[in-house]
XYZ file of C-alpha atoms in Angstrom:
598
model
C 127.684 110.769 81.700
C 130.340 111.430 84.319
C 129.968 115.138 85.427
C 132.975 115.264 87.793
C 134.743 117.857 85.691
C 131.573 119.908 85.278
C 130.751 119.840 88.963
C 134.204 120.944 89.920
C 134.076 123.718 87.347
C 130.729 125.019 88.506
C 131.073 124.538 92.277
C 134.723 124.156 93.500
C 135.951 127.076 91.459
C 133.167 129.428 92.448
C 134.874 130.668 95.623
C 137.922 131.732 93.565
C 136.571 135.248 93.303
C 136.677 135.508 97.096
C 140.306 134.090 96.927
C 141.223 137.021 94.598
C 139.779 139.489 97.074
C 141.607 137.896 100.037
C 144.957 137.160 98.296
C 146.711 139.585 100.587
C 145.871 137.255 103.479
C 148.781 134.796 103.381
C 147.255 132.368 105.950
C 143.951 132.282 103.897
C 145.852 131.689 100.671
C 147.727 128.718 102.112
C 144.542 127.309 103.635
C 142.685 127.724 100.357
C 145.401 125.995 98.210
C 145.684 123.158 100.781
C 141.868 122.696 100.765
C 141.860 122.221 96.984
C 144.747 119.774 97.160
C 142.920 117.658 99.808
C 139.642 117.524 97.804
C 141.134 114.884 95.490
C 142.828 113.084 98.324
C 141.384 110.063 100.249
C 142.435 111.494 103.648
C 138.950 112.578 104.652
C 139.981 113.617 108.208
C 142.440 116.253 106.836
C 139.886 117.421 104.215
C 137.167 117.893 106.784
C 139.498 119.794 109.139
C 140.477 122.136 106.244
C 136.930 122.537 105.193
C 135.843 123.440 108.722
C 138.609 126.074 108.913
C 137.596 127.575 105.623
C 133.917 127.724 106.602
C 134.871 129.451 109.892
C 136.938 131.961 107.973
C 133.985 132.826 105.722
C 131.578 133.126 108.655
C 133.997 135.462 110.483
C 134.076 137.658 107.357
C 130.257 137.461 106.922
C 130.643 135.809 103.509
C 127.690 133.366 103.634
C 127.760 132.723 99.853
C 131.254 131.257 99.898
C 130.479 129.503 103.250
C 127.663 127.503 101.612
C 129.730 126.718 98.516
C 132.399 125.176 100.762
C 129.696 123.295 102.646
C 128.386 121.977 99.350
C 131.837 120.789 98.392
C 131.822 118.589 101.508
C 128.614 117.011 100.227
C 130.087 116.376 96.799
C 133.262 114.936 98.487
C 131.264 112.488 100.519
C 129.225 111.526 97.454
C 132.395 110.866 95.289
C 133.894 108.786 98.077
C 130.879 106.465 98.383
C 129.395 108.102 101.534
C 125.937 108.743 100.063
C 124.021 108.531 103.433
C 126.346 111.110 104.986
C 126.015 113.361 101.957
C 122.218 113.304 102.074
C 122.259 114.082 105.830
C 124.623 116.944 105.283
C 122.387 118.312 102.468
C 119.337 118.230 104.774
C 121.311 119.973 107.618
C 122.453 122.619 105.078
C 118.871 123.245 104.012
C 117.781 123.716 107.583
C 120.635 126.096 108.215
C 119.672 128.173 105.134
C 116.086 128.309 106.334
C 117.158 129.556 109.751
C 119.494 132.020 108.291
C 116.897 133.134 105.611
C 119.333 132.412 102.853
C 117.881 131.843 99.377
C 120.549 129.567 97.689
C 118.437 126.438 97.969
C 119.181 125.626 94.369
C 122.766 124.501 95.031
C 121.560 121.955 97.667
C 118.740 120.675 95.495
C 121.232 120.313 92.642
C 123.613 118.352 94.841
C 120.808 116.011 95.999
C 119.717 115.530 92.386
C 123.294 114.521 91.544
C 123.437 112.047 94.409
C 120.305 110.244 93.332
C 121.332 110.494 89.644
C 124.534 108.616 90.318
C 122.531 105.988 92.199
C 120.208 105.486 89.239
C 117.160 106.867 91.035
C 115.552 108.703 88.048
C 112.402 109.858 89.919
C 114.176 111.525 92.884
C 116.921 112.955 90.713
C 114.411 114.557 88.409
C 112.472 116.017 91.382
C 115.509 117.637 93.014
C 116.828 119.001 89.725
C 113.505 120.575 88.995
C 113.409 121.966 92.593
C 116.874 123.467 91.976
C 115.545 125.063 88.736
C 112.611 126.566 90.558
C 114.726 127.901 93.409
C 117.461 129.307 91.230
C 117.441 133.095 90.492
C 116.788 133.823 86.811
C 119.949 136.033 86.667
C 122.247 133.400 88.133
C 123.648 132.081 84.812
C 126.405 130.099 86.490
C 123.977 128.007 88.495
C 121.428 127.679 85.633
C 124.163 126.251 83.360
C 124.876 123.493 85.793
C 121.161 122.691 86.434
C 120.111 122.627 82.749
C 123.090 120.382 81.911
C 122.173 117.834 84.623
C 118.510 117.774 83.662
C 119.389 117.240 79.963
C 121.730 114.315 80.866
C 119.078 112.749 83.140
C 116.391 112.865 80.460
C 118.576 111.685 77.649
C 117.805 108.055 77.953
C 114.065 108.205 78.998
C 112.860 111.409 77.346
C 115.433 112.286 74.610
C 113.235 114.801 72.802
C 112.616 116.783 76.049
C 116.383 116.290 76.823
C 117.260 118.014 73.541
C 115.055 121.015 74.342
C 116.637 121.398 77.818
C 120.133 121.002 76.388
C 119.485 123.767 73.921
C 118.640 126.013 76.959
C 122.027 124.975 78.320
C 123.733 125.640 75.010
C 122.334 129.115 74.671
C 124.182 130.072 77.887
C 127.585 128.686 76.790
C 128.381 130.922 73.762
C 131.167 132.704 75.618
C 132.572 129.810 77.530
C 134.447 127.151 75.502
C 134.622 124.587 78.322
C 130.870 124.619 78.937
C 130.207 124.785 75.180
C 132.204 121.612 74.785
C 129.996 119.923 77.455
C 126.871 121.127 75.637
C 128.120 119.766 72.210
C 129.121 116.335 73.680
C 125.831 116.099 75.445
C 123.955 116.918 72.242
C 125.810 114.086 70.486
C 124.866 111.711 73.291
C 121.125 112.620 72.966
C 121.357 112.094 69.217
C 122.095 108.458 69.929
C 118.821 107.934 71.885
C 116.980 109.833 69.130
C 118.802 107.689 66.525
C 119.282 110.893 64.538
C 122.519 110.885 62.495
C 121.946 114.437 61.252
C 121.989 115.895 64.720
C 125.094 113.935 65.555
C 126.909 115.283 62.540
C 126.067 118.835 63.575
C 127.455 118.160 67.134
C 130.463 116.373 65.810
C 131.539 119.201 63.478
C 131.191 121.752 66.280
C 133.152 119.485 68.615
C 136.039 119.278 66.124
C 135.938 123.097 65.679
C 136.242 123.615 69.507
C 139.152 121.182 69.807
C 140.919 122.906 66.970
C 140.432 126.450 68.300
C 140.985 125.458 71.932
C 143.733 122.767 72.007
C 144.538 123.420 75.634
C 141.105 122.297 76.884
C 140.985 118.927 78.578
C 140.270 115.725 76.663
C 136.720 115.512 77.923
C 134.363 114.072 75.349
C 136.781 112.421 73.015
C 135.826 108.861 73.883
C 132.086 109.780 73.683
C 132.306 111.383 70.282
C 134.548 108.651 68.848
C 132.043 105.983 70.055
C 129.085 107.867 68.536
C 130.879 108.340 65.234
C 131.454 104.511 65.183
C 127.789 103.937 65.844
C 126.460 106.185 63.127
C 129.059 104.793 60.723
C 127.674 101.311 61.347
C 130.897 100.095 63.059
C 129.133 98.667 66.064
C 132.064 96.512 67.235
C 134.323 99.582 67.529
C 131.627 101.444 69.433
C 131.144 98.558 71.914
C 134.839 98.387 72.380
C 135.113 102.052 73.258
C 132.284 101.643 75.710
C 134.237 98.933 77.497
C 137.201 101.319 78.144
C 137.636 102.861 81.631
C 136.646 106.370 80.459
C 135.348 109.275 82.534
C 132.948 110.100 79.614
C 130.646 107.317 80.772
C 129.347 106.036 84.033
C 128.142 102.401 84.600
C 124.401 103.057 83.896
C 125.162 105.192 80.835
C 127.111 102.300 79.348
C 124.124 100.001 79.804
C 121.689 102.488 78.190
C 123.980 103.050 75.277
C 124.603 99.327 74.677
C 120.895 98.698 74.702
C 120.429 101.272 71.875
C 123.359 99.874 69.915
C 122.054 96.350 70.164
C 118.604 97.565 68.959
C 120.316 99.213 65.984
C 122.114 95.972 65.343
C 118.813 94.132 65.378
C 119.962 91.805 68.221
C 116.950 91.842 70.583
C 118.355 89.054 72.772
C 121.557 91.051 73.605
C 119.357 94.131 74.211
C 117.141 92.107 76.628
C 120.230 90.685 78.455
C 121.561 94.229 78.904
C 118.213 95.398 80.273
C 118.392 92.680 82.919
C 121.995 93.573 83.683
C 121.182 97.253 84.058
C 118.352 96.493 86.478
C 120.669 94.384 88.570
C 123.310 97.126 88.592
C 120.715 99.701 89.693
C 119.512 97.369 92.334
C 123.070 96.955 93.583
C 123.503 100.764 93.833
C 120.230 101.167 95.746
C 121.159 98.249 97.959
C 124.560 99.749 98.717
C 122.772 103.017 99.669
C 120.245 101.171 101.926
C 122.913 99.062 103.684
C 125.124 102.108 104.001
C 122.245 103.895 105.819
C 121.665 100.864 108.051
C 125.426 100.734 108.865
C 125.495 104.359 109.703
C 122.529 103.954 112.068
C 124.154 100.833 113.586
C 127.387 102.795 114.093
C 125.595 105.650 115.815
C 123.673 103.380 118.021
C 126.737 101.345 118.753
C 128.507 104.341 120.132
C 125.557 105.140 122.243
C 125.449 101.589 123.748
C 129.111 101.936 124.673
C 128.466 105.177 126.546
C 125.403 103.738 128.320
C 127.387 100.669 129.401
C 129.825 102.829 131.269
C 126.935 104.437 133.247
C 124.811 101.344 133.846
C 125.488 101.233 137.562
C 124.306 104.853 138.143
C 121.516 104.822 135.412
C 119.918 101.380 135.556
C 116.528 102.716 134.675
C 117.885 104.506 131.654
C 119.850 101.375 130.755
C 116.614 99.324 130.426
C 115.134 101.993 128.169
C 118.300 101.885 126.007
C 118.229 98.068 125.716
C 114.517 98.252 124.736
C 115.352 100.842 122.057
C 118.148 98.693 120.658
C 115.924 95.666 120.651
C 113.256 97.442 118.678
C 115.769 98.679 116.136
C 117.230 95.154 115.755
C 113.623 93.823 115.377
C 112.994 96.402 112.721
C 116.143 95.523 110.867
C 115.247 91.842 111.048
C 111.706 92.611 109.704
C 113.224 94.670 106.864
C 115.555 91.816 106.135
C 112.722 89.318 105.961
C 110.632 91.541 103.662
C 113.656 92.294 101.516
C 114.459 88.561 101.322
C 110.919 87.871 100.267
C 111.048 90.612 97.707
C 114.364 89.287 96.293
C 112.817 85.853 95.982
C 110.001 87.347 93.924
C 112.473 89.191 91.813
C 114.345 85.975 90.971
C 111.084 84.371 89.877
C 110.335 87.366 87.720
C 113.769 87.054 86.069
C 112.917 83.435 85.085
C 109.675 84.582 83.554
C 111.395 87.459 81.699
C 113.890 85.138 80.072
C 110.970 83.258 78.461
C 109.630 86.464 76.962
C 111.723 87.794 74.056
C 109.771 91.114 73.620
C 111.987 93.989 74.736
C 109.009 96.287 75.506
C 107.531 93.941 78.023
C 110.965 93.468 79.746
C 111.409 97.235 79.992
C 107.950 97.702 81.480
C 108.362 95.036 84.144
C 111.772 96.339 85.096
C 110.488 99.860 85.615
C 107.541 98.773 87.670
C 109.854 96.628 89.897
C 112.149 99.548 90.467
C 109.202 101.813 91.384
C 107.830 99.325 93.962
C 111.251 98.892 95.627
C 111.924 102.609 95.756
C 108.462 103.297 97.116
C 108.913 100.731 99.820
C 112.287 102.105 100.933
C 110.989 105.701 100.905
C 107.853 104.808 102.965
C 109.701 102.812 105.637
C 112.358 105.465 105.922
C 109.744 108.263 106.237
C 107.703 106.378 108.874
C 110.626 105.503 111.173
C 112.666 108.682 110.906
C 110.629 110.905 113.266
C 110.202 108.577 116.212
C 113.714 107.380 115.907
C 115.044 110.904 116.020
C 112.961 111.699 119.162
C 114.167 108.533 120.924
C 117.908 109.304 120.041
C 117.622 112.951 121.056
C 115.934 112.429 124.381
C 118.239 109.442 125.146
C 121.269 111.720 124.700
C 119.748 114.382 127.033
C 118.660 112.173 129.956
C 121.999 110.268 129.981
C 124.201 113.376 129.920
C 125.082 114.544 133.404
C 125.754 118.052 132.100
C 122.033 118.591 131.771
C 120.309 119.364 135.090
C 116.873 117.844 134.732
C 114.165 117.792 137.381
C 112.103 114.647 137.908
C 109.190 115.948 135.923
C 111.283 116.729 132.828
C 113.095 113.385 133.077
C 109.808 111.452 133.363
C 108.282 113.303 130.493
C 111.298 112.547 128.243
C 111.164 108.854 129.309
C 107.499 108.696 128.487
C 108.170 110.255 125.075
C 110.880 107.603 124.545
C 108.413 104.885 125.495
C 105.629 106.335 123.264
C 107.821 106.561 120.207
C 109.337 103.141 120.854
C 105.801 101.713 120.918
C 105.156 103.625 117.645
C 108.043 101.921 115.936
C 106.792 98.567 117.309
C 103.376 99.262 115.779
C 105.112 100.057 112.451
C 106.962 96.746 112.614
C 103.742 94.858 113.497
C 101.970 96.483 110.621
C 104.774 95.461 108.254
C 104.666 91.856 109.474
C 100.768 91.794 109.292
C 100.952 93.075 105.727
C 103.518 90.498 104.810
C 101.332 87.822 106.323
C 98.124 89.019 104.472
C 100.107 89.423 101.284
C 101.019 85.742 101.270
C 97.460 84.503 101.738
C 95.457 83.233 98.814
C 92.478 81.765 100.741
C 90.351 82.542 103.807
C 88.178 79.783 105.212
C 84.591 80.962 105.692
C 83.730 78.779 108.676
C 82.417 81.505 110.995
C 78.751 82.346 111.510
C 78.666 86.148 112.262
C 75.562 87.852 113.645
C 75.454 91.016 111.549
C 74.027 93.520 113.983
C 76.058 92.337 116.971
C 79.224 92.340 114.929
C 78.570 95.918 113.684
C 78.009 97.183 117.334
C 81.198 95.573 118.405
C 83.103 97.325 115.624
C 81.602 100.676 116.494
C 82.686 100.071 120.118
C 86.252 99.514 119.000
C 86.088 102.588 116.743
C 84.994 104.707 119.685
C 88.287 103.897 121.421
C 90.302 105.744 118.741
C 87.755 108.466 118.250
C 89.882 111.153 119.773
C 87.992 113.977 118.028
C 84.664 112.802 119.454
C 83.074 112.367 116.097
C 79.445 111.118 116.085
C 79.368 107.366 115.334
C 75.944 106.399 113.773
C 74.645 102.906 113.047
C 71.708 102.147 110.741
C 70.669 98.579 110.071
C 67.960 97.071 107.886
C 68.754 93.483 109.241
C 67.100 91.743 112.061
C 69.227 90.806 115.085
C 68.850 87.217 114.135
C 70.334 87.640 110.684
C 73.892 86.330 110.055
C 76.357 85.489 107.373
C 78.916 82.728 106.762
C 82.364 84.265 106.373
C 85.802 84.659 108.098
C 85.282 86.886 111.078
C 88.907 87.920 111.540
C 89.234 88.949 107.899
C 85.997 90.904 108.064
C 87.169 92.674 111.188
C 90.387 93.771 109.395
C 88.421 95.408 106.549
C 85.933 97.214 108.803
C 88.668 98.350 111.191
C 90.687 99.803 108.348
C 87.692 101.661 106.936
C 86.857 103.079 110.346
C 90.480 104.040 110.895
C 90.648 105.925 107.605
C 87.320 107.675 108.273
C 88.434 108.907 111.726
C 91.834 109.983 110.380
C 90.474 112.120 107.592
C 87.361 113.605 109.333
C 87.889 116.636 111.516
C 84.238 117.172 112.441
C 80.813 115.710 111.769
C 79.918 112.061 111.830
C 80.714 108.535 110.642
C 77.885 106.314 109.680
C 77.808 102.488 109.340
C 74.856 101.385 107.313
C 74.226 97.701 106.776
C 71.492 95.980 104.776
C 70.937 92.472 103.367
C 69.613 91.644 99.897
C 67.871 88.215 100.371
C 67.122 87.819 96.634
C 70.753 88.192 95.634
C 72.345 86.605 98.740
C 74.432 89.769 99.412
C 74.991 91.882 102.543
C 76.504 95.321 102.185
C 78.444 97.279 104.905
C 78.532 101.007 103.969
C 80.802 103.399 105.892
C 80.184 107.015 105.216
C 82.082 110.035 106.698
C 81.921 113.860 106.447
C 85.662 114.260 106.058
C 87.879 115.766 103.363
C 86.791 113.168 100.748
C 88.808 111.677 97.949
C 89.071 113.540 94.602
C 87.609 111.544 91.751
C 90.921 111.181 89.927
C 92.387 109.407 93.030
C 89.464 107.203 93.905
C 90.715 104.080 92.138
C 94.425 104.765 92.836
C 93.947 104.658 96.605
C 93.692 100.892 96.235
C 97.221 100.755 94.774
C 100.225 99.733 96.943
C 101.927 102.647 98.733
C 99.631 105.211 97.101
C 98.493 108.088 99.403
C 96.589 111.196 98.374
C 98.324 113.130 101.125
C 101.941 111.901 101.353
C 102.428 113.695 104.710
C 99.851 111.495 106.496
C 101.249 108.647 108.564
C 100.957 105.127 107.171
C 102.369 103.039 104.282
C 99.403 103.346 101.888
C 98.718 99.641 102.140
C 95.545 99.532 104.283
C 93.037 99.872 101.401
C 95.175 97.650 99.148
C 95.028 94.791 101.599
C 91.315 95.448 102.434
C 90.338 95.058 98.801
C 92.415 91.937 98.424
C 90.758 90.336 101.594
C 87.321 91.335 100.250
C 88.099 89.496 97.005
C 89.393 86.405 98.805
C 86.051 86.462 100.703
C 84.243 86.374 97.320
C 83.227 89.942 97.749
C 84.196 93.468 96.596
C 85.253 96.812 97.991
C 84.876 100.108 96.101
C 84.209 103.817 96.613
C 80.854 105.499 95.925
C 81.982 108.194 93.376
C 78.478 109.891 93.535
C 78.920 110.890 97.250
C 80.594 114.290 97.363
C 80.526 115.511 101.013
C 83.187 113.146 102.306
C 84.010 109.552 101.515
C 81.758 106.448 101.238
C 83.200 102.914 101.043
C 80.920 99.918 100.122
C 81.892 96.384 101.108
C 79.742 93.644 99.557
C 79.898 89.995 100.782
C 77.927 86.890 100.045
C 75.771 85.691 102.867
C 77.006 82.092 102.519
């Protein structure tokens, strides 16, 4: 559903009370009217200027509530004009500003972020931010709660219609004295009835809709196309319903049209058309997410491009800084190339999946695969964005300081900043190398086992490497039940990857105590086991199998992509072995790698 009218009603009109109070101020009145005129205009420069003037006015008059509402309108303006990346950045800045000013209106920012991701078809993030908005909203703020409940109900309509109906009833209970909002509630109730396939509920909504239209003829025409389409569906006139859906109406957005067509095709009994619509919807959502991703990349390129122009003008005086800047740009280009290669590989897989889906005529299977593919792509984008954001911000910030002659830096501060730039540049390089290594391991289906590895010597070598990253000075123990002469036939490089990953995890999640490597060989079964035990925070039982899933992390704030254990288990399997967690060990984590001796 298109909520442009609802958003404007709940957000843009909220400062009107202040306008009534300030109406004696002619300059303010003129600015306020011009601001509203510019909101629907495409001249963003003029709109931003008017918005900045209005925000300054409210700050001068200590009216923080109206100040943040105008700030929020900028976010909505950017979103409606296709500038999603800019809208998200402004929302984050607005949250930081509220935290510093100890303001408590986080709900309006969370609501805006939910709306951004809702329009992009990102169900999981939209649901998260709408729920965050609900938690942050004051129980007495009916105006804000109306907007939040209406958005949550619309979001859940397709996937969880029964839950959507319950939320919509919360929304409806607050609209008894407001015909405009009541009309939104009734239309939304009718929409949910389609996903429930409940004609009785629709008839209730339709009768109340007609009553509102009759009693309030001056209300806008919102909902007419939706209700006419639903009436046609429940009357069995599917052709008319599909025709209405094809109109350019503000009652539907692109993804809503797909969801409704799927239900209509199911009611018609045409599973092939429903399946085709599912594939079309997935492609449409991919397109929206791709637009958002490339928009973000273009914004970064634009920002970095401006920086390169400034640095070029100073290259004669700042040759050392110029080299750092070139290195930074090269790393970013390399990162973008790596992302492009991985995205290209991912798209190739998706095309293969489409061919397989066409052979399967079961709609349930098609829906399941589409949702899983969407989750993987979203997780990948989120993890990569999260990992590179912090070092990239540090590099950009310090680069601006050391190249600005207005800052008087002594040699010690300049060197420290340059070292930080170098450190974070290397960190981005390591991220790119990890992505490339994962991509390489992901494509392997076989490891030759041509290496003869002396078990004890190998273990001592791995402990020595682990000691180099043991910054907390944990005790590294080694227990072996093998003779020094004993060996196994395997792939040494692949085995090193597994053991290195297990040591890295143990060191990362152990604050104090020890890490023990215990190895023993079972001659009768031809198996050698490498057991790594730590005294760290451990892994809750309900997460112990999920840590081997792609991108899954028990602690989402820890650095990494959540791919290390996934690839380690895959490599173990390709070496004809296994990797699992000992669930009986409770004072830390214990991983057991079993490999054949030959």
